[in-house]
Coordinates of C-alpha atoms in Angstrom, one line a residue:
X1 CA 45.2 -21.0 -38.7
X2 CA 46.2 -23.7 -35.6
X3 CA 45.3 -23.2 -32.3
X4 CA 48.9 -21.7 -31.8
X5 CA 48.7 -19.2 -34.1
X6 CA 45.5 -18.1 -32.9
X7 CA 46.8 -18.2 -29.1
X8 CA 50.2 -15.9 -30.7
X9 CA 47.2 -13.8 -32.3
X10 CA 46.0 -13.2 -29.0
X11 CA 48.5 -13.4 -26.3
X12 CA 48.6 -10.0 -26.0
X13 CA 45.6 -9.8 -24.1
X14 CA 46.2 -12.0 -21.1
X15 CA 42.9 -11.6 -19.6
X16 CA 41.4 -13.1 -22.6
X17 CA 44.0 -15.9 -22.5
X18 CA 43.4 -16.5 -18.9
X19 CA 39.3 -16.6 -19.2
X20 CA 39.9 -19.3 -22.3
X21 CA 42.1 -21.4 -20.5
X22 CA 40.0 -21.2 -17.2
X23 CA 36.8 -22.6 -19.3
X24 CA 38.8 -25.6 -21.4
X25 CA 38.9 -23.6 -24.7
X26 CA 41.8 -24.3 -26.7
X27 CA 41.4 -21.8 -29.8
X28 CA 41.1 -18.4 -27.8
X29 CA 38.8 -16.9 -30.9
X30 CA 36.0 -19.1 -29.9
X31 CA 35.2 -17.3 -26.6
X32 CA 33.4 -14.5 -27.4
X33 CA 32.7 -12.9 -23.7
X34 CA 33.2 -13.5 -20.6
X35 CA 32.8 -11.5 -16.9
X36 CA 35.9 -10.8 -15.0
X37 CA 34.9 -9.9 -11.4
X38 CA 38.0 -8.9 -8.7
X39 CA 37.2 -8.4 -5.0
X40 CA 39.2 -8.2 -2.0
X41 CA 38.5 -9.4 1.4
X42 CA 36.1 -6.9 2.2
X43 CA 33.5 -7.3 -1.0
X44 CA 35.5 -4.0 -2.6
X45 CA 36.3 -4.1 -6.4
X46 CA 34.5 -4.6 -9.8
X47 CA 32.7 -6.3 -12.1
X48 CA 33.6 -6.3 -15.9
X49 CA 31.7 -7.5 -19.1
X50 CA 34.5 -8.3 -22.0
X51 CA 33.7 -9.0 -25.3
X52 CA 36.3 -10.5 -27.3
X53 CA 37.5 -8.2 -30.2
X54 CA 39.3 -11.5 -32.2
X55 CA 36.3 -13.9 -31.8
X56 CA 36.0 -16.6 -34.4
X57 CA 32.5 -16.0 -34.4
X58 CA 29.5 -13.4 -34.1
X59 CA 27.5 -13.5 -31.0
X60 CA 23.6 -13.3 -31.3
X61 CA 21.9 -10.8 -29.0
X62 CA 19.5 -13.5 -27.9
X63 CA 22.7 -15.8 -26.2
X64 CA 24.0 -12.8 -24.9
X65 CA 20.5 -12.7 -22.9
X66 CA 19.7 -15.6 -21.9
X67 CA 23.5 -16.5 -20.7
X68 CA 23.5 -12.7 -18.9
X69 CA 20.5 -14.0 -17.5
X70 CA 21.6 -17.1 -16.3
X71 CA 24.7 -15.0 -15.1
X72 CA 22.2 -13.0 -12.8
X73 CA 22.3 -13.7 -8.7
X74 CA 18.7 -15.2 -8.2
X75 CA 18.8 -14.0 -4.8
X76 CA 19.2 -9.8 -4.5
X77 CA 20.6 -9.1 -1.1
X78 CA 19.4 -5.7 -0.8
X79 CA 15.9 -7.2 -0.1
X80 CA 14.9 -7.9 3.4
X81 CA 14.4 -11.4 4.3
X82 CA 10.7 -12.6 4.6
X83 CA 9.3 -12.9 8.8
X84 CA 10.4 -16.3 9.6
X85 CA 8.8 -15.9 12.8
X86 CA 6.0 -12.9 12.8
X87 CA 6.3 -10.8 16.1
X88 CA 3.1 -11.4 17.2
X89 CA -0.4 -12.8 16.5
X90 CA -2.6 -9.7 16.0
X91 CA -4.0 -8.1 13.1
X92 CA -3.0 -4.2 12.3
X93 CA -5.0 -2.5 9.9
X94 CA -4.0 0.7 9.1
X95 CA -6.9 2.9 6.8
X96 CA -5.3 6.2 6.3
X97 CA -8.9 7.6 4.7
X98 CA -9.7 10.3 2.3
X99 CA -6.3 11.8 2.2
X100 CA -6.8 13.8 -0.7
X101 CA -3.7 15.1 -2.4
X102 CA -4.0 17.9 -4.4
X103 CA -6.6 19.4 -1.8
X104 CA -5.7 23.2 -1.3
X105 CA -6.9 24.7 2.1
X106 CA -5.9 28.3 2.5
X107 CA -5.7 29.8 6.3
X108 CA -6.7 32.9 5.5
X109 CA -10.1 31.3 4.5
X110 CA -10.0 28.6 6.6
X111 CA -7.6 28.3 9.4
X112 CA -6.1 25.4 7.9
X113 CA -3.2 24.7 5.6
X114 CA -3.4 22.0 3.6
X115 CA -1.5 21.3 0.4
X116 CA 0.4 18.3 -1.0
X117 CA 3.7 19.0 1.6
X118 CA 1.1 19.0 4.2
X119 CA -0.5 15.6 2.7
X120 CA 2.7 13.6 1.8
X121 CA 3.9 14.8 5.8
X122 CA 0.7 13.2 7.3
X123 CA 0.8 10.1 5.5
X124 CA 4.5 9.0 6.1
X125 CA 5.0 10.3 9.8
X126 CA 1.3 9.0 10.5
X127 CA 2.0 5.7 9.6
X128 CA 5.3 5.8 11.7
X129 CA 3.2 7.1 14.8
X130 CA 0.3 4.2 14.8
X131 CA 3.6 1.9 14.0
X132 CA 5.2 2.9 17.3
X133 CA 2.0 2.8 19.1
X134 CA 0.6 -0.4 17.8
X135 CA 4.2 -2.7 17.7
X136 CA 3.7 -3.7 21.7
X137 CA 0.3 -5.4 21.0
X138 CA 2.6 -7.8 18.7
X139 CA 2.2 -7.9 15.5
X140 CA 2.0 -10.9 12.7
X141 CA 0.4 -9.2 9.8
X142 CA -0.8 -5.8 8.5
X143 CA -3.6 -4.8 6.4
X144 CA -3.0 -1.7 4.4
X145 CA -6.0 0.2 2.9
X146 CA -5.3 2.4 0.1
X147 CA -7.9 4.4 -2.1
X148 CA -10.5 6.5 -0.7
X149 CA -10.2 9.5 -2.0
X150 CA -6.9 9.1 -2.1
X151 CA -6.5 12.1 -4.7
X152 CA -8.5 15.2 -4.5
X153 CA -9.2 15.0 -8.6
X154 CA -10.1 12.7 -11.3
X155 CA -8.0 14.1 -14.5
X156 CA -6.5 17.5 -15.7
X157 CA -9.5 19.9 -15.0
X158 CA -9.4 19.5 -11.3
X159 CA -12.6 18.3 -11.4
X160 CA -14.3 15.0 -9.5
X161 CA -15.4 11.7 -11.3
X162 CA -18.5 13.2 -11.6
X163 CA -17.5 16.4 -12.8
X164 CA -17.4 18.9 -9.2
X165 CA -14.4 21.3 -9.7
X166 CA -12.0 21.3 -6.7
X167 CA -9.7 24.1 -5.4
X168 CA -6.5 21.9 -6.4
X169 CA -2.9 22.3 -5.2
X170 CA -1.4 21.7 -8.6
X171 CA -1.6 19.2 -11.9
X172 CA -3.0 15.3 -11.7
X173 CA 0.4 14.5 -12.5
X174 CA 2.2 15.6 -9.5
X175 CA -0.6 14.7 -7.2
X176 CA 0.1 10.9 -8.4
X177 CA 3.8 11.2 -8.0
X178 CA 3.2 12.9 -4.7
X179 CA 1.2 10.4 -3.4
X180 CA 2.7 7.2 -4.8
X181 CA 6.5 8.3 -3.5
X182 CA 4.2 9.0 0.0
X183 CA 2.7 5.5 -0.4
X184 CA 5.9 3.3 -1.0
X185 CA 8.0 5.2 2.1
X186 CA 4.7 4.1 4.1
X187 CA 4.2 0.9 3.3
X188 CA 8.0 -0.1 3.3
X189 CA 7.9 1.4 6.6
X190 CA 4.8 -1.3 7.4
X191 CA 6.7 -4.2 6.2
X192 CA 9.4 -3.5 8.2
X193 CA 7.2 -4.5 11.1
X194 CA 5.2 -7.7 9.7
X195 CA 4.1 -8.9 5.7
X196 CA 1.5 -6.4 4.5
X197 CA -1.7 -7.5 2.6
X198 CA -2.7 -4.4 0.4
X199 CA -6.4 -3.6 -0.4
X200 CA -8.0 -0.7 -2.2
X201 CA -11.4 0.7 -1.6
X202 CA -13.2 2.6 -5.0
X203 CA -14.1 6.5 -4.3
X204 CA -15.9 9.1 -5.9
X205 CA -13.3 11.5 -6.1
X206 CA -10.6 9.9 -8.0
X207 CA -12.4 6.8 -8.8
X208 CA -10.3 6.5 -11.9
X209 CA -7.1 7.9 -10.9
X210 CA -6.9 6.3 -7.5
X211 CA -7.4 3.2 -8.9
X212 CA -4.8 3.4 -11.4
X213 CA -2.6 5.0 -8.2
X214 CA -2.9 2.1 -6.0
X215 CA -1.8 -0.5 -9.3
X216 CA 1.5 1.4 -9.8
X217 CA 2.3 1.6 -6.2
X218 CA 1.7 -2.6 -5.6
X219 CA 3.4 -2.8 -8.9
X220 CA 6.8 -0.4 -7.5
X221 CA 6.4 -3.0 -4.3
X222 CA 6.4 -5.6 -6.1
X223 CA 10.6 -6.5 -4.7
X224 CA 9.8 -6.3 -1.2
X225 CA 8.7 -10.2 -0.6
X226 CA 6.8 -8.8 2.7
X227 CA 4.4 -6.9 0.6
X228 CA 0.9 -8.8 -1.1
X229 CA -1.6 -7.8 -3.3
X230 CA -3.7 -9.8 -5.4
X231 CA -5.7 -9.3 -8.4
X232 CA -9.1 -9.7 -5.6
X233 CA -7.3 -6.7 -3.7
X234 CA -6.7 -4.5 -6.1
X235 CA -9.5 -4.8 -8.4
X236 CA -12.7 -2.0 -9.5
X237 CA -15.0 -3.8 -7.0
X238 CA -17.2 -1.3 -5.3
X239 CA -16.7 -3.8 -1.6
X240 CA -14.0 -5.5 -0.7
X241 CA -13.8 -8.1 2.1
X242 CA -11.0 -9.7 4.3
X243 CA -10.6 -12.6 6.0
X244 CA -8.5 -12.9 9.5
X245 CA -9.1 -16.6 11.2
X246 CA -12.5 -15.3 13.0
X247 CA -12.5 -11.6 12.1
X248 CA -14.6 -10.9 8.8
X249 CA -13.9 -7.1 7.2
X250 CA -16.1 -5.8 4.6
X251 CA -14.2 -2.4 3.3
X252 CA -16.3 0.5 0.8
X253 CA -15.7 4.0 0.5
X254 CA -18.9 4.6 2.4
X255 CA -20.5 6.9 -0.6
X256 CA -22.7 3.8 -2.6
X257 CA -24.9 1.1 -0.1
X258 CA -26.8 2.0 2.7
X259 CA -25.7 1.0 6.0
X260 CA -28.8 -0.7 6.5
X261 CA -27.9 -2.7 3.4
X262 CA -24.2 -3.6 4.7
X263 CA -25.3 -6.8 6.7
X264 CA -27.5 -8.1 4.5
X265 CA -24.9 -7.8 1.5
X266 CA -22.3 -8.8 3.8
X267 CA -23.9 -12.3 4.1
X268 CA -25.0 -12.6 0.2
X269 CA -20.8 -11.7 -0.9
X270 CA -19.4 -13.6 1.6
X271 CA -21.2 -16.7 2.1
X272 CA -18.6 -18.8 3.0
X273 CA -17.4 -16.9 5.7
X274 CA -20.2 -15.8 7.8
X275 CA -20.7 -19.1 10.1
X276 CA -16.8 -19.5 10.9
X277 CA -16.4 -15.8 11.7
X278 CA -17.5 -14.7 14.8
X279 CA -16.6 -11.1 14.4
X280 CA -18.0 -8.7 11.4
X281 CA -16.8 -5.4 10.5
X282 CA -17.1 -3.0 8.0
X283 CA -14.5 0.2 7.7
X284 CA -16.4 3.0 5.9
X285 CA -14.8 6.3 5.0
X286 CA -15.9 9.7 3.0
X287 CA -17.4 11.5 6.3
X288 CA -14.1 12.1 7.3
X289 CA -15.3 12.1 10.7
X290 CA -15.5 9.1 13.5
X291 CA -18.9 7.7 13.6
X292 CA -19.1 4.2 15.9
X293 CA -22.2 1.9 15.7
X294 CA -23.3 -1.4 16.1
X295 CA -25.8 -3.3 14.3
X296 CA -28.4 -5.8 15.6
X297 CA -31.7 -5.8 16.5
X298 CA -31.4 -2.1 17.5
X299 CA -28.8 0.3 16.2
X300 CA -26.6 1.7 19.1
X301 CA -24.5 4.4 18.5
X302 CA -21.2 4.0 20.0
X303 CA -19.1 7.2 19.0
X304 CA -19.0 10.5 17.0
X305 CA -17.1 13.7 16.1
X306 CA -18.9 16.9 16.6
X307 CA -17.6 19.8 16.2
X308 CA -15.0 21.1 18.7
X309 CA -15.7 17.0 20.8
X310 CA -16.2 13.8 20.5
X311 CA -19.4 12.3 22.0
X312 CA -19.0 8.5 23.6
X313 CA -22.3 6.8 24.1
X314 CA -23.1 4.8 27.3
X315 CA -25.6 2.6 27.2
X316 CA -26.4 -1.8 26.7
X317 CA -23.2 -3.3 25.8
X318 CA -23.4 -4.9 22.9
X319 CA -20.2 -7.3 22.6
X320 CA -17.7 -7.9 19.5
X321 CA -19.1 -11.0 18.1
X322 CA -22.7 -10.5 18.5
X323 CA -23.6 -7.8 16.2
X324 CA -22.7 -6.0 13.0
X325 CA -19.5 -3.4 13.9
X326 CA -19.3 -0.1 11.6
X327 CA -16.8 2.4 11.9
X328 CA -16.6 5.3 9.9
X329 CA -12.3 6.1 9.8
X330 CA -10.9 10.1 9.8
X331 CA -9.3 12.0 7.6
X332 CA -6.0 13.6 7.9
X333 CA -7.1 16.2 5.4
X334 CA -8.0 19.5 6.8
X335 CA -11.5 21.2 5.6
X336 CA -11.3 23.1 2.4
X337 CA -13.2 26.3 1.5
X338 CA -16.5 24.6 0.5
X339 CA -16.7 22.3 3.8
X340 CA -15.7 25.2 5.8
X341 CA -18.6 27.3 4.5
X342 CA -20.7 24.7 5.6
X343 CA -19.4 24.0 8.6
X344 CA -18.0 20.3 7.8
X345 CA -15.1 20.6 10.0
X346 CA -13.5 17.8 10.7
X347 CA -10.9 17.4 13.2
X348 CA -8.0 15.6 11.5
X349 CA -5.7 12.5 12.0
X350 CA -4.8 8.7 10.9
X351 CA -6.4 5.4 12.4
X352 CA -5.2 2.5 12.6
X353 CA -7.1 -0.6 14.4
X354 CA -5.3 -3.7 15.9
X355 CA -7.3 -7.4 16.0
X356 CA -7.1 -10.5 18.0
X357 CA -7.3 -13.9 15.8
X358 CA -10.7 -15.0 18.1
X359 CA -11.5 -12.0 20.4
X360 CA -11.7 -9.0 17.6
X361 CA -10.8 -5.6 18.1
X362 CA -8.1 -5.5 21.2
X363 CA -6.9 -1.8 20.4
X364 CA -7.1 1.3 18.0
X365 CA -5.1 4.6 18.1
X366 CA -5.3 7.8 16.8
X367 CA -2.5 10.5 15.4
X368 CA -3.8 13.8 15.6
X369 CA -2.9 16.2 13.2

């Protein structure tokens, strides 16, 4: 058949025609798809993929691929642009600790609700709160901790790692939806402010499960170009540590080494880092209370929840860059029926902790639950 019996064949489908003519092919049978996209002024219409029912030839699935592929914008414009400029130059690292979804604290027993409503609430408006109150310092990067006892439970008998049953506020399953939809709301809402580095810290609680947790929520973030977390980050080591020009963070969950042990294993893990950083930290957790200290030749206590107050210690100053800093963070969860009993009763909110590039720690702040 001639290219004019095969444009007579099908020149009752001008769209086909058209498309044909507008990529230099005379014999209309040999295109076998094409996109037909219409738009007005404003960005309204549609976008259309049309096969070709009269193609001289069969199209493979694997060029129908690679040229939809190649069709693809490389550049989604639903995604927010990376921080060209970052608003600031401080350091924010928010540690919301020991949340514990899945935790079930009953009033009656207690005084205290707690469930996963309760939990998801206190992560995503406590991150807005220290977000407010920490933007005026100015901002040019955050550090995220995730982990810690982020779930109550470590499979479907409600149970610990170890094996401790737990009064649970339903399955593993919606625990780990719970908290990863809670997680992605609060870090987006992060990265709206400055790029996000995210780190997790190992627990005894959900030592599997959180893990796992804080792989499929980097892996969910993985579009927003604001948010980071490499393999170091994320990985099964029991410390962690974190570099920010002189400010050197070592992060556990606070259950495995000794504090006395945390300097000395500070120096031996991160070698390289120890004579250009004037300022060492380490965030511990698990307590789910404030404890303060420094670290040097003596050990001064600096700060710690009691029950019903807070004590601050007055005595030598011991400055930033001198000594070792450790800082136990709170918990947002509320005391369940076995701390109650004991009288582990912690008073409950979200920390976050704000750092100057050469000075150290400028500012922290508190939301209390």
């Amino acid at each position: 058949m001639g290219a004019e019996a095969a444009r007579e064949q099908v020149v009752d489908d001008a769209a086909i025609l058209e498309a044909a003519e507008a990529g230099g092919i005379e014999d209309p049978r040999n295109l076998s798809h094409f996109w037909k996209i219409v738009k007005d002024d404003t960005g309204s219409g549609y976008s259309l993929f049309v096969k070709n029912p009269r193609t001289g030839r069969d199209t493979r699935i694997e060029d129908l691929v690679r040229e939809t592929i190649l069709e693809t914008p490389t550049q989604l414009s639903h995604l927010p642009p990376r921080l060209i400029e970052p608003a600031g130059d401080h350091l924010l690292v928010i540690d919301l600790a020991d949340v514990h979804f899945l935790k079930l604290c009953v009033q009656s027993e207690t005084g205290h609700v707690y469930n996963r409503e309760v939990a998801r609430h206190r992560v995503i408006e406590g991150t807005k709160s220290l977000l407010r109150m920490a933007k005026p310092w100015g901002i040019g990067r955050i550090l995220f901790v995730m982990g810690n006892d982020i779930l109550h439970v470590d499979g479907p008998r409600t149970s610990t790692t170890s094996g401790t049953y737990q009064d649970s506020d339903g399955t593993i399953f919606q625990g780990f939806k719970d908290a990863g939809a809670a997680l992605e709301v609060a870090i987006n809402e992060a990265s709206g402010l400055a790029d996000v580095d995210l780190i997790h810290c190992m627990s005894n609680h959900d030592w599997l499960m959180g893990w796992a947790l804080s792989q499929a929520v980097a892996g969910r973030l993985r579009g927003n170009p604001r948010v980071r977390a490499t393999d170091y980050n994320l990985s099964e080591a029991h410390r962690k540590y974190y570099r920010f020009e002189r400010n050197l963070f070592g992060l556990t969950h606070g259950d495995g080494a000794k504090e006395e042990k945390l300097y000395g294993v500070m120096v031996k893990e991160a070698r390289e880092h120890i004579s250009d950083c004037l300022n060492l930290y380490w965030l511990l957790h698990h307590v789910h209370h404030k404890i303060r200290k420094t670290r040097g030749e003596i050990e001064f206590l600096r700060e710690k929840d009691h029950n019903g107050m807070t004590a601050h210690i007055s005595g030598t100053p011991m400055g930033e860059g001198h000594h070792l800093n450790i800082e136990y963070v709170r918990s947002p969860s509320a005391p369940d029926g076995w701390h109650d009993r004991n009288a582990y009763v912690n008073r409950q909110g979200v920390e976050c902790f704000v750092y100057h590039p050469t000075i150290g720690q400028r500012a922290r702040f508190t939301e209390w639950f």
